[in-house]
mmCIF file of C-alpha atoms in Angstrom:
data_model
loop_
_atom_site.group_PDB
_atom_site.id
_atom_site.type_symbol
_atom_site.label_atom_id
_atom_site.label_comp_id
_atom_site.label_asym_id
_atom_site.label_seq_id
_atom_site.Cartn_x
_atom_site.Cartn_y
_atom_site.Cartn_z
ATOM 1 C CA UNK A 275 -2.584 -24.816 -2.796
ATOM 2 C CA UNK A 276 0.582 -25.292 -4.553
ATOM 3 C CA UNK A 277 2.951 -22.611 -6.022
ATOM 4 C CA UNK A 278 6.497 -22.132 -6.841
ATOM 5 C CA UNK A 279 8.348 -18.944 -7.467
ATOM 6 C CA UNK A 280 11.638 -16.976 -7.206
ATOM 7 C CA UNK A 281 12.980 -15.901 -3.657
ATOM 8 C CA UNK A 282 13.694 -11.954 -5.068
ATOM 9 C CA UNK A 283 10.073 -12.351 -6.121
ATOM 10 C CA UNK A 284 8.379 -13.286 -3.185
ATOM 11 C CA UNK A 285 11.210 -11.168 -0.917
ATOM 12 C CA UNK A 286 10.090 -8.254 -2.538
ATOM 13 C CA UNK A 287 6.388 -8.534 -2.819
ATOM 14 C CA UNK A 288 6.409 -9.674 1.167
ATOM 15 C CA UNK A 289 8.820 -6.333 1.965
ATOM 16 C CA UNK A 290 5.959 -4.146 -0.144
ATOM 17 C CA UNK A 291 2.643 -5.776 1.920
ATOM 18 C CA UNK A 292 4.798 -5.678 5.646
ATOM 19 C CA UNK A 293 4.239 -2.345 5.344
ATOM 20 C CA UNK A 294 0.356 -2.131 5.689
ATOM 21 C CA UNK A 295 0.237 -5.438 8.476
ATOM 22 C CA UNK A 296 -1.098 -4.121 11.555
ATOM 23 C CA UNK A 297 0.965 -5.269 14.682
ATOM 24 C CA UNK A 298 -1.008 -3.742 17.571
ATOM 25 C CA UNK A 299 -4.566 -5.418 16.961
ATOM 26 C CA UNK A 300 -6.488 -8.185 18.819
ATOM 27 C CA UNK A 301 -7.271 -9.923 15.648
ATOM 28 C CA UNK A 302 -4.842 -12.066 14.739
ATOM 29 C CA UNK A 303 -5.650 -12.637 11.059
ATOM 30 C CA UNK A 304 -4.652 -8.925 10.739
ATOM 31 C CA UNK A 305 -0.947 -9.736 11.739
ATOM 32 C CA UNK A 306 -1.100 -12.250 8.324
ATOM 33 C CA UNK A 307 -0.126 -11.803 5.124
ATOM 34 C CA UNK A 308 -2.643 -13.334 2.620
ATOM 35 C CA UNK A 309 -1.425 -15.520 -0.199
ATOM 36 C CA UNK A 310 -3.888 -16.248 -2.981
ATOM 37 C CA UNK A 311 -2.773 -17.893 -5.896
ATOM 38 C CA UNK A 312 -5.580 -17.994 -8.617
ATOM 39 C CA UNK A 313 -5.156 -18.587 -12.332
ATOM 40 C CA UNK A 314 -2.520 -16.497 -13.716
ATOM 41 C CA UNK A 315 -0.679 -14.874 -11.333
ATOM 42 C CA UNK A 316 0.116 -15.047 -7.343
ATOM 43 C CA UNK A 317 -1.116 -12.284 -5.388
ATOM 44 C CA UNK A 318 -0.201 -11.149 -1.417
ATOM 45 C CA UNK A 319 -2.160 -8.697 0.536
ATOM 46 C CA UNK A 320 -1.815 -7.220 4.033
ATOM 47 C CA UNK A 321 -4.743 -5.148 5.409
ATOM 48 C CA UNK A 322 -4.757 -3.039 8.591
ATOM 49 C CA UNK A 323 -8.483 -2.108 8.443
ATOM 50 C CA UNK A 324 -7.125 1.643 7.195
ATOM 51 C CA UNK A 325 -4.133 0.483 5.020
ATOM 52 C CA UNK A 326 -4.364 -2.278 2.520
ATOM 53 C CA UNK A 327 -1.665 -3.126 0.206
ATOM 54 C CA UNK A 328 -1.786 -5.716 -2.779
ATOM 55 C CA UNK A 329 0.525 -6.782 -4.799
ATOM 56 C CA UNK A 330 1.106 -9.839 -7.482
ATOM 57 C CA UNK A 331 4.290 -12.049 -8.636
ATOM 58 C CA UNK A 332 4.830 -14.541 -11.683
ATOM 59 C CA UNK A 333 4.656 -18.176 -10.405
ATOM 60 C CA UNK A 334 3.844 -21.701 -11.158
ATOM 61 C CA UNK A 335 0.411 -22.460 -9.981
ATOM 62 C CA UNK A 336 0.624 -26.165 -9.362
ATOM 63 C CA UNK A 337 -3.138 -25.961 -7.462
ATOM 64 C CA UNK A 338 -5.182 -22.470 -6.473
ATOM 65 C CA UNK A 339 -6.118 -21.678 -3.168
ATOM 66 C CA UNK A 340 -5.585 -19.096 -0.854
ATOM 67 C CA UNK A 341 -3.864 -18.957 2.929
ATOM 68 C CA UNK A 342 -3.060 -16.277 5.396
ATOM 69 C CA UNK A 343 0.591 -16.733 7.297
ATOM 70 C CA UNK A 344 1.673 -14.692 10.044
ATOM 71 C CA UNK A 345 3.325 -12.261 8.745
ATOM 72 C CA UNK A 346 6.919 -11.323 10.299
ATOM 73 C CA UNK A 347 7.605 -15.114 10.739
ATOM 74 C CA UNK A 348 7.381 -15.696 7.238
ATOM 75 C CA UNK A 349 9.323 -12.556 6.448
ATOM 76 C CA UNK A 350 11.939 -14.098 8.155
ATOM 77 C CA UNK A 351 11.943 -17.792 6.620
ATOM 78 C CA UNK A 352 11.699 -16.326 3.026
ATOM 79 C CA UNK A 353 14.547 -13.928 3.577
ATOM 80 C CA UNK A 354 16.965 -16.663 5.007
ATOM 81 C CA UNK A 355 15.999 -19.424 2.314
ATOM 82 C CA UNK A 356 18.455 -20.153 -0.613
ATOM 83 C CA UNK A 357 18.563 -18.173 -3.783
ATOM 84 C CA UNK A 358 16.359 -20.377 -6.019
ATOM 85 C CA UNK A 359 12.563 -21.131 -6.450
ATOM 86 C CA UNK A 360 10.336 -21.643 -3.557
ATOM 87 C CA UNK A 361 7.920 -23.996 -3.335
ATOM 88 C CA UNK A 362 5.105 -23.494 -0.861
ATOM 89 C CA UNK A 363 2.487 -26.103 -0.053
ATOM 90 C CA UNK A 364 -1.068 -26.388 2.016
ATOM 91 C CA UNK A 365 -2.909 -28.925 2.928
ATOM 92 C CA UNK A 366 -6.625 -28.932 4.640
ATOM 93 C CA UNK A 367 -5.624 -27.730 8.093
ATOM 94 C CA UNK A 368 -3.771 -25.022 7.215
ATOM 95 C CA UNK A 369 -0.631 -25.935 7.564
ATOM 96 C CA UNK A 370 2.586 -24.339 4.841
ATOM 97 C CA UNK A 371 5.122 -26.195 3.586
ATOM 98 C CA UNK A 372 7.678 -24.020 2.882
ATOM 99 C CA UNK A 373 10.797 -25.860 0.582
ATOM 100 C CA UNK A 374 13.607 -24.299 -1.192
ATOM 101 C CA UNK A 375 16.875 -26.857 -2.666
ATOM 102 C CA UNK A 376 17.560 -28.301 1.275
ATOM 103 C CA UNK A 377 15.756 -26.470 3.651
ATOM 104 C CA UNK A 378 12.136 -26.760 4.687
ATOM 105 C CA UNK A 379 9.905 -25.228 7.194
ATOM 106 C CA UNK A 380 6.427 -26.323 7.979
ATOM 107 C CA UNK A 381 4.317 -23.295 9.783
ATOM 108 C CA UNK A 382 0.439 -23.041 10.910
ATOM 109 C CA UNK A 383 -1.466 -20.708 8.449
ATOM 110 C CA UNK A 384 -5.058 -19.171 9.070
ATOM 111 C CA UNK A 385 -7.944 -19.664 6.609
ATOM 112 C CA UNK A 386 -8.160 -17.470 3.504
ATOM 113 C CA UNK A 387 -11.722 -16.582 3.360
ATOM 114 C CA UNK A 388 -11.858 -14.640 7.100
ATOM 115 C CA UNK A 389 -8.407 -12.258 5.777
ATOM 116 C CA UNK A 390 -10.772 -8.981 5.890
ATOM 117 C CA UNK A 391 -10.784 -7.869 2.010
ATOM 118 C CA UNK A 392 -9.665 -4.753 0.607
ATOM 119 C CA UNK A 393 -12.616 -1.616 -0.290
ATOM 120 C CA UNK A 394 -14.253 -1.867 -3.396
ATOM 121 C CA UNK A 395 -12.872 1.586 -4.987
ATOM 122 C CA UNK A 396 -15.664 2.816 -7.519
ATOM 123 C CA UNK A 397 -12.875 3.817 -10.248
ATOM 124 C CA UNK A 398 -14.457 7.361 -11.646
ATOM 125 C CA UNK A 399 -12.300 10.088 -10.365
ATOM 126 C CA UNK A 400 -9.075 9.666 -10.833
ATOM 127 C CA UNK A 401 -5.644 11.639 -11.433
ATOM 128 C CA UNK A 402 -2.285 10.263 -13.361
ATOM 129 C CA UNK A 403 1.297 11.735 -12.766
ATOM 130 C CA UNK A 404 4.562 9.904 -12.704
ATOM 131 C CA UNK A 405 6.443 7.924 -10.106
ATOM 132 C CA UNK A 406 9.526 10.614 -9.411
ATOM 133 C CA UNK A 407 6.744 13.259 -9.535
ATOM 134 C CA UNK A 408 4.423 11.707 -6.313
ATOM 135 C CA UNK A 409 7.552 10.521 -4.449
ATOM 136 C CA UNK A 410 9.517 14.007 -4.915
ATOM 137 C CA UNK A 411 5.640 15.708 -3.409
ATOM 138 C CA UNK A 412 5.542 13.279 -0.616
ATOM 139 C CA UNK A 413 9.540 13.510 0.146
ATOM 140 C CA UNK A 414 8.879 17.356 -0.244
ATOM 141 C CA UNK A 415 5.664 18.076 2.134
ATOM 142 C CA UNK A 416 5.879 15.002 4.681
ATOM 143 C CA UNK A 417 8.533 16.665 6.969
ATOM 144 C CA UNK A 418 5.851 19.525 7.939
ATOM 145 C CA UNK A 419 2.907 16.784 9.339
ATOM 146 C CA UNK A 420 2.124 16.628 12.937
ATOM 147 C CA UNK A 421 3.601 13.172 14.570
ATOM 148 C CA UNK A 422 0.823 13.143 16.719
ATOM 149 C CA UNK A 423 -3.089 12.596 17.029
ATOM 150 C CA UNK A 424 -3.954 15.066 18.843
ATOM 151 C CA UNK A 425 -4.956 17.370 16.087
ATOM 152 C CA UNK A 426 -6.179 14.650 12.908
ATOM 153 C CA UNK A 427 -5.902 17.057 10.482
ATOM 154 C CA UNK A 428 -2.351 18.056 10.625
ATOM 155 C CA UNK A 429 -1.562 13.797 10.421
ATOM 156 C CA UNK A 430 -2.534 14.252 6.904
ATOM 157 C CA UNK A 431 -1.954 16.137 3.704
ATOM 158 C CA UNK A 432 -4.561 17.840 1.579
ATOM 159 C CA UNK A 433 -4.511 16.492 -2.074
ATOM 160 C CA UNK A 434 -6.737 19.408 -4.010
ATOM 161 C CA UNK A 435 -7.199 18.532 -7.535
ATOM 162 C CA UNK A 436 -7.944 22.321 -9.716
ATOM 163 C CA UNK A 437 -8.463 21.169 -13.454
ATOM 164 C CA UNK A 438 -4.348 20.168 -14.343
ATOM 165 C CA UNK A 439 -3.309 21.492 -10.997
ATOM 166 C CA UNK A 440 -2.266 19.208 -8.167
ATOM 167 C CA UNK A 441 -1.945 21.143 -5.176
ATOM 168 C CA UNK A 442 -0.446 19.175 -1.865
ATOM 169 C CA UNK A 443 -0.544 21.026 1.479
ATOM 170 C CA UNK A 444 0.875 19.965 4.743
ATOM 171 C CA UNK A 445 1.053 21.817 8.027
ATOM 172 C CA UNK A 446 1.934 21.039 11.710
ATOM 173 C CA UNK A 447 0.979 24.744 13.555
ATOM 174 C CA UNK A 448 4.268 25.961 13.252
ATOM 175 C CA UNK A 449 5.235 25.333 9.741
ATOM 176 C CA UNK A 450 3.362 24.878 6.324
ATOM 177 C CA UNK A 451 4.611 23.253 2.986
ATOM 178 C CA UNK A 452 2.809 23.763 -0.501
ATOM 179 C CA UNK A 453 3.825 21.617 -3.512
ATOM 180 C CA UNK A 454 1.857 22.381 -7.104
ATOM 181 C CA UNK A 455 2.330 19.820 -9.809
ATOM 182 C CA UNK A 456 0.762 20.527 -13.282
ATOM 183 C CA UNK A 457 -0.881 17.536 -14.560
ATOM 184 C CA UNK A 458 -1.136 16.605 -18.075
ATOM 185 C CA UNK A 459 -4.845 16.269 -18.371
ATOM 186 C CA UNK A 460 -7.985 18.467 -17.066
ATOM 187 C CA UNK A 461 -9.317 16.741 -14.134
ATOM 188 C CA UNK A 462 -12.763 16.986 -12.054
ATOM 189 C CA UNK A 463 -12.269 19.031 -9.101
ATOM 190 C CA UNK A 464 -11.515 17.191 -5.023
ATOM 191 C CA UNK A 465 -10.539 17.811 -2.264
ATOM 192 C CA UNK A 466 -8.978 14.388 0.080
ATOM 193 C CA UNK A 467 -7.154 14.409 2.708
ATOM 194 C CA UNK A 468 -4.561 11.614 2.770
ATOM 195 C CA UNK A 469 -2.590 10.052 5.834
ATOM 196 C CA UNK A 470 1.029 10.764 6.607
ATOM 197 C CA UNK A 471 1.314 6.858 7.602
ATOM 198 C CA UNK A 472 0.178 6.016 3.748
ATOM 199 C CA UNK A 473 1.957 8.419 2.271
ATOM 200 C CA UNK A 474 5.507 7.540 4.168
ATOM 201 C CA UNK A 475 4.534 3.786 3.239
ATOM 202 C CA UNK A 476 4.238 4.726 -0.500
ATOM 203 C CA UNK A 477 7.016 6.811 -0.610
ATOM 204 C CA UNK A 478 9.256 3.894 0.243
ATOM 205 C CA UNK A 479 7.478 1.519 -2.298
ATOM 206 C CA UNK A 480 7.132 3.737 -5.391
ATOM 207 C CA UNK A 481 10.886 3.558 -7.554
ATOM 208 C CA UNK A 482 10.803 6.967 -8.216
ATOM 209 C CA UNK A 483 10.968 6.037 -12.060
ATOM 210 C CA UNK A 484 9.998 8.946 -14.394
ATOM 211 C CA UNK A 485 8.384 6.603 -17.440
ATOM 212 C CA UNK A 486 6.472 4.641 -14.966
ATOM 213 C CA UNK A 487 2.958 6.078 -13.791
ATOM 214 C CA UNK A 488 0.710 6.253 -10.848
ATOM 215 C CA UNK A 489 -3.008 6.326 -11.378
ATOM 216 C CA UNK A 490 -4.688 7.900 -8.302
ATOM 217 C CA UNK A 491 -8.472 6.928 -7.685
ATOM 218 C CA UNK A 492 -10.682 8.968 -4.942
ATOM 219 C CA UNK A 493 -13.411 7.613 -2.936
ATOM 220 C CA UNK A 494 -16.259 9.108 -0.863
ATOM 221 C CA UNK A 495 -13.950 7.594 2.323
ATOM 222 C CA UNK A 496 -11.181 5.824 0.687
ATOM 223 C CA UNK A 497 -7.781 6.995 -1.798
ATOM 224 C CA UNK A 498 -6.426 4.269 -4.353
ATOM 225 C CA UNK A 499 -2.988 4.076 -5.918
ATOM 226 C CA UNK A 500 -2.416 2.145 -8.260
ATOM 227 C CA UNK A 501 1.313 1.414 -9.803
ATOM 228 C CA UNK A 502 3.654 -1.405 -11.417
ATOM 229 C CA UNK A 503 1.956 -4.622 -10.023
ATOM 230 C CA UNK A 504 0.908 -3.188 -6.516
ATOM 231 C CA UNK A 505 -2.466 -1.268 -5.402
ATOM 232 C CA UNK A 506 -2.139 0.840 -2.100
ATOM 233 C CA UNK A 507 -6.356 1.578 -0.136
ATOM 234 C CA UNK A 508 -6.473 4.112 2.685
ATOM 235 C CA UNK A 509 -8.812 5.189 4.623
ATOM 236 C CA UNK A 510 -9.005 9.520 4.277
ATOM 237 C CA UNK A 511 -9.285 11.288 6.979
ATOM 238 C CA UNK A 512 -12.783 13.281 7.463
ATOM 239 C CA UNK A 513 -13.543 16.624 7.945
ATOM 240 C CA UNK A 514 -12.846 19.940 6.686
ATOM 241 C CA UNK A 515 -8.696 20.955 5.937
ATOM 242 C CA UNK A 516 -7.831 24.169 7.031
ATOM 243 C CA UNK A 517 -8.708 27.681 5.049
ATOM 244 C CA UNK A 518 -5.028 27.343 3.718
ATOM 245 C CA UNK A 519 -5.738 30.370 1.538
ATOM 246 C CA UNK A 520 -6.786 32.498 3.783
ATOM 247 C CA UNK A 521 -3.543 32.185 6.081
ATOM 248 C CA UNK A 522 -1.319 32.916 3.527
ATOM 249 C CA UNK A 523 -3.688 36.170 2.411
ATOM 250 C CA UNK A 524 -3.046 37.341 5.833
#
């Protein structure tokens, strides 16, 4: 594989994966950031095994392949290299070649092909609503989840979907917080429930740009979101939420 691109780029598309590379695992592919570059366009993903995040950057693609680099050591060579184009360069064993104007580091990669791929995300149900609108409902509602496991539900959010009502519901025992959005389309009814972790991870991803969209996509065990040139897969949590109608009745 041979590519070259811009160091803003590649800073920023490495600062967007970090955030779904798992650093407490016994697998050590999972602490790697995979970089594939295919024709057309260069594209890194991180995968935790219940966060994935993919994104893509404009490049020269010299020769495809694909490698997986541990991920906080490249974090740090990209972010200390010169402010020009990046080349980066394997050869058979796996090894990167890392070059910008004088500097060069040479660092031990993994093989492509055992980087654990993201869930295929049948693409049927689905919501849109704008950037500002789904970081302004996660900024809004994120404050009341529990920080820990000892109750699942209350680590997530409920997303309920009513026709062109988005309803997002949050509670920790002591507190609740309801956010409605009105959509601009009729949807199919759902009911998800979404992790805090994903949500705080897309929160600081998404610009927060009112002309710029986010298409949400449910699964039967997996959320998509899809925006600019990134897709964020989580696992949901299972189970029934709680009768959130029902408490505020009474």
């Amino acid at each position: 594989m041979k590519i070259i691109c811009t160091k803003s780029d590649l800073v920023h598309a490495v600062s967007i994966v970090s955030k779904a590379v798992s650093n407490n695992t016994t697998l050590p592919i999972l602490k790697c950031i995979l970089i594939e570059a295919s024709t057309g366009n260069i594209k890194l993903t991180a995968n935790d095994m219940e966060l994935g995040i993919e994104t893509t950057i404009d490049g020269q693609i010299h020769q495809p392949g694909k490698i997986a680099i541990e991920a906080k050591l490249f974090s740090e060579i990209v972010r200390k290299l010169p402010d020009n184009d990046i080349t980066i360069e394997t050869d058979d064993q796996y090894k990167a070649t890392i070059t910008c104007e004088k500097a060069c580091f040479q660092i031990m990669g993994q093989e492509g092909e055992e980087f654990p791929s993201l869930p295929e995300i049948e693409k049927n149900q689905s919501i849109t609503l704008s950037q500002f609108s789904l970081k302004e409902v996660i900024r809004q509602t994120l404050f009341s989840i529990s920080p820990n496991d000892s109750n699942k539900m209350m680590t997530g959010e409920l997303f309920e979907v009513n026709g062109d009502t988005l309803r997002v519901v949050s509670l920790d025992g002591h507190r609740m917080a309801i956010r409605k959005i009105v959509l601009k389309d009729e949807y199919e009814s759902t009911k998800v429930i979404v992790p805090g972790k994903t949500l705080n991870e897309i929160s600081k991803i998404l610009t927060g740009d009112n002309e710029k969209e986010v298409q949400i996509f449910f699964g039967a065990n997996h959320i998509l979101f899809e925006f600019d040139d990134t897709i964020v897969v989580s696992r949901l949590i299972e189970g029934e939420y709680f009768k959130v109608d029902q408490m505020l009745s009474s």
